[in-house]
Short mmCIF file of C-alpha atoms in Angstrom, two decimals:
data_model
loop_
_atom_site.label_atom_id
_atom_site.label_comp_id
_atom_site.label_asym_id
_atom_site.label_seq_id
_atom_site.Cartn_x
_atom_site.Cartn_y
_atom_site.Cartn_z
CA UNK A 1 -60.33 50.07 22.37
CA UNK A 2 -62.14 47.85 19.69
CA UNK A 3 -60.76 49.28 16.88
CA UNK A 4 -57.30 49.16 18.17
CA UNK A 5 -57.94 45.53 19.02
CA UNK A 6 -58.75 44.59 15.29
CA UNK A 7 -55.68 46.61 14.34
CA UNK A 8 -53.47 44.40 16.52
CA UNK A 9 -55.09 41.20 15.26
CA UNK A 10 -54.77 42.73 11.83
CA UNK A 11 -51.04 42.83 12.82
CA UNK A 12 -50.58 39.81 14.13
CA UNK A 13 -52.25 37.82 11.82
CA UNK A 14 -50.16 39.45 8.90
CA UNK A 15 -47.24 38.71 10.34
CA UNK A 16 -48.25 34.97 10.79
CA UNK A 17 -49.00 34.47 6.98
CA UNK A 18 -45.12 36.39 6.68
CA UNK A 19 -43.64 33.69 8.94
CA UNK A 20 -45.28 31.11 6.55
CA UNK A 21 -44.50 32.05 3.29
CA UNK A 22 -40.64 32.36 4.99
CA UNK A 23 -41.14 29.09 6.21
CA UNK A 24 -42.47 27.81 2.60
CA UNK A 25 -38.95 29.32 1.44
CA UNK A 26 -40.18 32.04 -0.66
CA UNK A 27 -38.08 35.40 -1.16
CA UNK A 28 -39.32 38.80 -1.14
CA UNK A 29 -38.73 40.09 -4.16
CA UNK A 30 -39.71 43.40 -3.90
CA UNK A 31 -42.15 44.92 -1.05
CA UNK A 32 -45.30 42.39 -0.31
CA UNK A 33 -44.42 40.92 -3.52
CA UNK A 34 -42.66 36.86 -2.52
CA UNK A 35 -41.12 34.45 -5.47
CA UNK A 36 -40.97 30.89 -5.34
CA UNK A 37 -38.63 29.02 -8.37
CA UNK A 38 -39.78 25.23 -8.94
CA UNK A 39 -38.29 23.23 -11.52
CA UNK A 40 -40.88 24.37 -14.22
CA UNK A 41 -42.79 26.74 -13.04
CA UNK A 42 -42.88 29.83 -10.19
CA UNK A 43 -45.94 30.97 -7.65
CA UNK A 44 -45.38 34.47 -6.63
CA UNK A 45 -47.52 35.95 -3.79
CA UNK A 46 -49.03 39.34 -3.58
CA UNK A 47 -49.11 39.77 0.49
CA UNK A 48 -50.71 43.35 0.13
CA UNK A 49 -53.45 42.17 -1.94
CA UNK A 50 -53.96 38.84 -0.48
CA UNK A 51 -53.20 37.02 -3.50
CA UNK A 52 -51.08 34.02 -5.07
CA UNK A 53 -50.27 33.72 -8.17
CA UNK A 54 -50.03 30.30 -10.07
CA UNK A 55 -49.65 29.20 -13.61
CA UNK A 56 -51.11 32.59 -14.92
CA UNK A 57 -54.33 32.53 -12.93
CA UNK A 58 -55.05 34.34 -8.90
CA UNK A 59 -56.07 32.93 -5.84
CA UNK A 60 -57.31 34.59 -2.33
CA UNK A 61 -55.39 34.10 0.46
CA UNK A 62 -57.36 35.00 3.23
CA UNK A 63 -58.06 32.63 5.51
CA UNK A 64 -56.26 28.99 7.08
CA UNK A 65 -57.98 26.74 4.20
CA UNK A 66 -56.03 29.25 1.60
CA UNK A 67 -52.74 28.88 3.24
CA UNK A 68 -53.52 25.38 3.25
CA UNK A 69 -54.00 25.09 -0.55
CA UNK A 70 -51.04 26.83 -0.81
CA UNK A 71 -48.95 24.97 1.11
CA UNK A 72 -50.33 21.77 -0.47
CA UNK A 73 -49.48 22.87 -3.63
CA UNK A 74 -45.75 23.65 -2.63
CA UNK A 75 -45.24 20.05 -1.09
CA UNK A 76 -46.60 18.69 -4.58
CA UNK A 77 -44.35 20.98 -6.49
CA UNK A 78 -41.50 20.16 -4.34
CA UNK A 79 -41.81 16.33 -4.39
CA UNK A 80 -41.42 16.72 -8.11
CA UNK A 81 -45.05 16.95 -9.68
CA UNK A 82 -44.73 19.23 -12.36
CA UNK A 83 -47.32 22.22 -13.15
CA UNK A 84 -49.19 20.47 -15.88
CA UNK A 85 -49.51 17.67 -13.48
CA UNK A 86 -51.23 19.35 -10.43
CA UNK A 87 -54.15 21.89 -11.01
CA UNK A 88 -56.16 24.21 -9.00
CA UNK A 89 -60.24 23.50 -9.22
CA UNK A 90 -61.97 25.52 -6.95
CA UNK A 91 -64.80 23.39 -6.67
CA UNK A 92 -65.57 20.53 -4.43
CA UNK A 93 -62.41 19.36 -5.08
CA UNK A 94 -59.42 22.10 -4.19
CA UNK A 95 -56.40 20.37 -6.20
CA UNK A 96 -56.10 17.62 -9.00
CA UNK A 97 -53.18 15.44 -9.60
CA UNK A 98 -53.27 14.41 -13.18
CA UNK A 99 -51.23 12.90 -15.60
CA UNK A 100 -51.73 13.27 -19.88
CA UNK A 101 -55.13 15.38 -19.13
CA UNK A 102 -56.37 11.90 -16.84
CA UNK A 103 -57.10 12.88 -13.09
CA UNK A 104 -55.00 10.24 -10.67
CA UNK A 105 -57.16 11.87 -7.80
CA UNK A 106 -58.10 14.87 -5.93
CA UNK A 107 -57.80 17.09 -3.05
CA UNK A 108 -60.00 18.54 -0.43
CA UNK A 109 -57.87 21.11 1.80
CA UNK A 110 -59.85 21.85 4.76
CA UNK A 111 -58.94 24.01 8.16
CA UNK A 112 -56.69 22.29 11.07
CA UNK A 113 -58.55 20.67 13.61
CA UNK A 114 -62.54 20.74 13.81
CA UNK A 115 -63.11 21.60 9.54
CA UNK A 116 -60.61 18.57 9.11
CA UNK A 117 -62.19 16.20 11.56
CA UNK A 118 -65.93 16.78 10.18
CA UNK A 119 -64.91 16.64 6.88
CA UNK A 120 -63.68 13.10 7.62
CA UNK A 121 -67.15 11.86 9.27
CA UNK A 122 -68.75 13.25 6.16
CA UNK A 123 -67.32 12.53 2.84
CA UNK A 124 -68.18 10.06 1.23
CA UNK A 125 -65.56 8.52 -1.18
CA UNK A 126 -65.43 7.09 -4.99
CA UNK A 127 -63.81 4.37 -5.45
CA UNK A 128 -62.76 4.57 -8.73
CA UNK A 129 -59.76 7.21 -7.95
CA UNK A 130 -58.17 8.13 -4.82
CA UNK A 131 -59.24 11.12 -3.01
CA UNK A 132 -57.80 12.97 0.12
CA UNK A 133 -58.25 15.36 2.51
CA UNK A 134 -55.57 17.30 3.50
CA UNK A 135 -54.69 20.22 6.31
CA UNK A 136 -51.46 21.81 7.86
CA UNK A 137 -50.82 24.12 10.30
CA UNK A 138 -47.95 26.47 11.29
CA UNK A 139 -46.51 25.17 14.81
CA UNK A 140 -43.52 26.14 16.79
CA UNK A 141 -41.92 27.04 13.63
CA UNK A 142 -42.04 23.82 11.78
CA UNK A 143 -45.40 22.70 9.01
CA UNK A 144 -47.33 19.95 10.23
CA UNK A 145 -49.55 18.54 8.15
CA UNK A 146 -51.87 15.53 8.24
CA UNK A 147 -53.85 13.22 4.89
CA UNK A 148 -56.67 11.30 5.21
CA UNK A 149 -56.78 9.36 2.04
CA UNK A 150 -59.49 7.18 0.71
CA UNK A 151 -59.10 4.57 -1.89
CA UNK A 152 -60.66 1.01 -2.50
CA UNK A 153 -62.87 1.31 0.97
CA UNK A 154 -59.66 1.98 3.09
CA UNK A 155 -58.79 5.13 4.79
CA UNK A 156 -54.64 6.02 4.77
CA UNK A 157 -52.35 8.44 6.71
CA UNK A 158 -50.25 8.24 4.30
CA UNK A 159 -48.91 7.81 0.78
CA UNK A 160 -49.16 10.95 -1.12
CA UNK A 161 -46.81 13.36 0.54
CA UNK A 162 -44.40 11.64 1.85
CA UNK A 163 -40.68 11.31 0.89
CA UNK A 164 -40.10 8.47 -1.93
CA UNK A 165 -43.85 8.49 -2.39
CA UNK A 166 -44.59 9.73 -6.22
CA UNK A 167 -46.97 9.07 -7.90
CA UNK A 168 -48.51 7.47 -4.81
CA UNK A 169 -48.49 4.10 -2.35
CA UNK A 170 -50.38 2.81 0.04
CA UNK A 171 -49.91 0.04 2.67
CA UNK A 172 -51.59 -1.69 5.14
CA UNK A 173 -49.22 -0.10 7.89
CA UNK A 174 -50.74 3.06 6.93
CA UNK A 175 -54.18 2.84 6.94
CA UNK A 176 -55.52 5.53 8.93
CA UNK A 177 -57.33 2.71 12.18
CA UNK A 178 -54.56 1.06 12.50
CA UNK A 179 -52.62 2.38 15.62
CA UNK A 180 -49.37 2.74 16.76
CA UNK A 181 -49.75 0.26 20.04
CA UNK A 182 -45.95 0.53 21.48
CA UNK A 183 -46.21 1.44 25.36
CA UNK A 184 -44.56 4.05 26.69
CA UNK A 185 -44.14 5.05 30.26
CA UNK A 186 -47.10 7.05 31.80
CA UNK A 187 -45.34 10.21 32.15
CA UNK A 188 -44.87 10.51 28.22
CA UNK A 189 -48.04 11.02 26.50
CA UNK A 190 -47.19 9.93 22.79
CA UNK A 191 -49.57 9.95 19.69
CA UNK A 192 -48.32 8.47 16.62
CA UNK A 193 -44.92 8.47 17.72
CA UNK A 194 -45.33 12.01 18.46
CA UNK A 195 -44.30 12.86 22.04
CA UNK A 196 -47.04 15.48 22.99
CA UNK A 197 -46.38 16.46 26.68
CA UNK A 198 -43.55 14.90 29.13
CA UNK A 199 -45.70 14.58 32.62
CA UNK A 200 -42.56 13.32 34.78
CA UNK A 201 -40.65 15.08 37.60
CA UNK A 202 -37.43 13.21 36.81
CA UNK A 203 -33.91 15.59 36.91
CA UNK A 204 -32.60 13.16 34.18
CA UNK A 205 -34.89 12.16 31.08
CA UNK A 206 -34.44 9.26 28.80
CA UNK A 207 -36.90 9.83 25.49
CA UNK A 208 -38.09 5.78 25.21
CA UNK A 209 -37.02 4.63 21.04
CA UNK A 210 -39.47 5.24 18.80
CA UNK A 211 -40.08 8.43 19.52
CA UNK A 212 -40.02 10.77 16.11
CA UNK A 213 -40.64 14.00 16.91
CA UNK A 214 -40.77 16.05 19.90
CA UNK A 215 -43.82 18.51 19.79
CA UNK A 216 -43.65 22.16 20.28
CA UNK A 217 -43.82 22.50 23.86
CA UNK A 218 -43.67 19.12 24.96
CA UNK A 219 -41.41 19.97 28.23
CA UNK A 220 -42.52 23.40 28.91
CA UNK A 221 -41.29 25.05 31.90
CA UNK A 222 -40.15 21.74 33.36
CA UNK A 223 -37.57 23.54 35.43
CA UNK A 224 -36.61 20.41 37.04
CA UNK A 225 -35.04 18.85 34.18
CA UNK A 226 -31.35 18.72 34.11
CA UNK A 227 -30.43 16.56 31.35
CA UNK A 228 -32.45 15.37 28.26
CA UNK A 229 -31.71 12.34 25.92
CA UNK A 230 -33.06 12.18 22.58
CA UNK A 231 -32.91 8.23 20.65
CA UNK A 232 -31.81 7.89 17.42
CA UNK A 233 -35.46 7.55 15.66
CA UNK A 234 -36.09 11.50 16.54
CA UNK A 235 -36.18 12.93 13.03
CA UNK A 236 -37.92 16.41 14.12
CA UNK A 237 -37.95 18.82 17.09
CA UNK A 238 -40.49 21.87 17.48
CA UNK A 239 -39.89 24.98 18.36
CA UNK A 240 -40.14 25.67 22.45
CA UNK A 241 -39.49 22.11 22.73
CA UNK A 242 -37.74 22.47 26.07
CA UNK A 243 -38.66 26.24 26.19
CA UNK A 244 -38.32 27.38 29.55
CA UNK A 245 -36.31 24.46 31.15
CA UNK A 246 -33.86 26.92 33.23
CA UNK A 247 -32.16 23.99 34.45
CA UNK A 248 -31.54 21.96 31.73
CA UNK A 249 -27.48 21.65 31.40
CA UNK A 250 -27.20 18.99 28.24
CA UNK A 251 -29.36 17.46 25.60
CA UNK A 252 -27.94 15.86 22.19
CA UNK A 253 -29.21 16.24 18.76
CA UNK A 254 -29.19 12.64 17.28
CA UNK A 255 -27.91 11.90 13.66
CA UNK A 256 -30.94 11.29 12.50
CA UNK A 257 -32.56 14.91 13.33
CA UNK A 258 -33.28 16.61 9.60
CA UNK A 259 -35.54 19.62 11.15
CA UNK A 260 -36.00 21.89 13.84
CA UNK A 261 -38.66 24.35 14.55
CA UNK A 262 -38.04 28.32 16.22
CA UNK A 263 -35.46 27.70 19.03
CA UNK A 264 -36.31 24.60 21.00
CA UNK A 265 -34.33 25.38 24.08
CA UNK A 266 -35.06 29.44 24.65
CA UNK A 267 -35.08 30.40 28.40
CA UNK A 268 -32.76 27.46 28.85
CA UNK A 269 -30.07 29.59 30.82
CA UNK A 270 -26.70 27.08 31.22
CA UNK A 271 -27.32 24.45 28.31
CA UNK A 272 -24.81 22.07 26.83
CA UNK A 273 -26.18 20.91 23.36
CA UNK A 274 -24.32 18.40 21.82
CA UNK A 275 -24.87 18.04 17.74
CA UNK A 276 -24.57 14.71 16.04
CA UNK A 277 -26.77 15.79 13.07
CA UNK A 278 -25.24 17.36 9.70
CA UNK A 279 -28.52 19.16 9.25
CA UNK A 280 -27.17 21.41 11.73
CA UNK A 281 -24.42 23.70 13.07
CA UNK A 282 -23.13 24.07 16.40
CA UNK A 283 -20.40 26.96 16.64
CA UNK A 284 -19.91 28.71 20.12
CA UNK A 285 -23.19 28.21 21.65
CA UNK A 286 -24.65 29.02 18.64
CA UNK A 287 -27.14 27.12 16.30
CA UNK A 288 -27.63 27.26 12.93
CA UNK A 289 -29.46 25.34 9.96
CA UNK A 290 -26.91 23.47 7.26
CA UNK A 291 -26.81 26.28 5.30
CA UNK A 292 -26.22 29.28 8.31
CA UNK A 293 -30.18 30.85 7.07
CA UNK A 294 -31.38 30.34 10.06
CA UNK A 295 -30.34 30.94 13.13
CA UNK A 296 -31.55 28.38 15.78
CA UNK A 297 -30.63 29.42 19.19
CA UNK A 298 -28.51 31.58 21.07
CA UNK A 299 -26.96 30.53 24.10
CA UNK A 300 -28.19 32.63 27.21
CA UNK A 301 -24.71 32.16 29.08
CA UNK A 302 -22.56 33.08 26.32
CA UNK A 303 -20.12 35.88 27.75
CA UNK A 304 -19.12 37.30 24.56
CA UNK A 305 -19.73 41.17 24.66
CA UNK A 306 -21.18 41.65 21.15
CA UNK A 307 -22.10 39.23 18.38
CA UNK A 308 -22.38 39.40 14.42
CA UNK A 309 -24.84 37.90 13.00
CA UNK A 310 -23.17 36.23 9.61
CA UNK A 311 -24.74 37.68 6.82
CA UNK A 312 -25.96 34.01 5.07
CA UNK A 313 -28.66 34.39 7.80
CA UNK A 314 -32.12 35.01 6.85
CA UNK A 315 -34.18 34.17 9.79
CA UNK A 316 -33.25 34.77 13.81
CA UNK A 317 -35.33 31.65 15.62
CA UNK A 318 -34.08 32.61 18.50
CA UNK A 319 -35.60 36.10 19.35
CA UNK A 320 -36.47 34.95 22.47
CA UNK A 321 -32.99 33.76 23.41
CA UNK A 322 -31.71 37.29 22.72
CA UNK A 323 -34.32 38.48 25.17
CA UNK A 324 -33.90 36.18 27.71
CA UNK A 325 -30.24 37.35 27.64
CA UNK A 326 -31.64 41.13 28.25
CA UNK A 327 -30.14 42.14 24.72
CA UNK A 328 -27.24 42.92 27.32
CA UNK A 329 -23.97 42.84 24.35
CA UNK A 330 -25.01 44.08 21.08
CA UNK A 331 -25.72 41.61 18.14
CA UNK A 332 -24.98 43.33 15.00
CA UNK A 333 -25.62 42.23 11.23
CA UNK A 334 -22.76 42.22 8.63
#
């Protein structure tokens, strides 16, 4: 029974780096060999050996703190850094950002959660160059990541990699103590303009402005819930979002909605969704990314008697979904 426990872990925890390096948008190339294109430059990753690949040296990837250098590296690369401009250290210091052969600052990747937070209590930070501490996690089908940066005796969220943000910026808005004190209602429990957990019993939920994202699993199983309105400054919704909310009839996807984790409404058996965003598709119950690659969510009370999946898609989100609806009419690919 041991041994076939480590065997499913084994499984499961292969398939988890898989789901990531889809997420991360690289294409498999050949079998466990993935290919990522960036401007001027390409990381290709060796799944069966545990390995990535980057400007014509190897890296492990064996453990959270190696996806997370990973992943750091592909946000660099894909807010425009070139390769000459970020380097891999392996030393105290996991990536360097430099610029003509002069370091702008560097990198600590560290673990989600505990390995992040006590590397925060204990570093202790130069203040001659700007230096950060960065982990991200897989969640609900969307990255999260979080930076604590140190420069000039302050500590910053953010600055770094963020949208609009190269080389790098700082303001006071950002430094890391200084909290976000809008008031909420009780019943939402909100960090950082994250909604974490809806606590309510109400039939009919208004999400208060200022809300940005809506955490995986934030209304879990609230069967109550009939209706759900998201406010214009929701840029983000996790995966299992509203997973589970049989009742729910109609929510709206705001404009301003750019990303969406693993089907946010699965189990939700008689939903309405209305779409406002152009990041997203809404055809005959059916959800889609801009660019029909993903496929969001599958509506449970769709009648149809067989479906076929178009052939631009690359990912199914909404595997659940298509249990939920007993795999009753036959969904076949192109």
């Amino acid at each position: 029974m041991k041994t076939d426990k480590i065997v499913i872990d084994t499984l499961f925890i292969d398939m988890k780096y898989l789901i990531l390096y889809h997420k991360l948008g690289f294409q498999e190339v050949s079998p466990d060999i993935y290919l990522k294109h960036y401007p001027d430059c390409s990381i290709r990753i060796n799944s069966e050996e545990q390995l990535f690949f980057y400007e014509d040296f190897s890296y492990p990837l064996l453990d959270h703190k190696d996806f997370v250098i990973l992943e750091c590296l592909d946000r660099l690369l894909g807010l425009g850094y070139t390769s000459s401009e970020v380097q891999l250290k392996g030393s105290i210091f996991d990536i360097a950002l430099k610029k003509n052969n002069t370091i702008l600052l560097n990198i600590i990747c560290e673990q989600w959660g505990d390995d992040f937070e006590e590397q925060r209590k204990i570093f202790c930070s130069s203040d001659d160059l700007p230096s950060v501490i960065y982990t991200s996690k897989l969640s609900g089908g969307l990255i999260d990541w979080i930076s604590s940066i140190w420069f000039g005796g302050s500590e910053y969220r953010h600055g770094i990699f963020d949208e609009g943000c190269t080389p790098f910026s700082f303001s006071e808005s950002s430094c890391w103590n200084v909290q976000n004190t809008q008031d909420y209602p009780a019943e939402f429990i909100v960090k950082d303009g994250i909604l974490i957990k809806y606590s309510g019993s109400d039939q009919h939920v208004r999400i208060p402005e200022g809300i940005i994202k809506i955490e995986s699993g934030a209304f879990w199983n609230c069967t109550f819930l009939q209706s759900a309105y998201l406010p214009k400054t929701v840029i983000s919704i996790g995966g299992d979002a509203f997973v589970y909310c049989e009742n729910l009839q109609r929510v709206n996807i705001p404009a301003s909605v750019h990303e969406m984790g693993d089907d946010p409404f699965a189990g939700c058996l008689n939903l309405d969704i209305q779409n406002k965003s152009q990041a997203f598709i809404l055809e005959d119950g059916v959800l889609f990314d801009r660019e029909k690659k993903i496929l969001i969510h599958y509506a449970s009370h769709n009648t149809r008697s067989s479906y076929t999946v178009p052939e631009t898609v690359e990912w199914l989100g909404c595997t659940r979904s298509f249990k939920i609806a007993h795999w009753a009419h036959s969904f076949l690919p192109t």
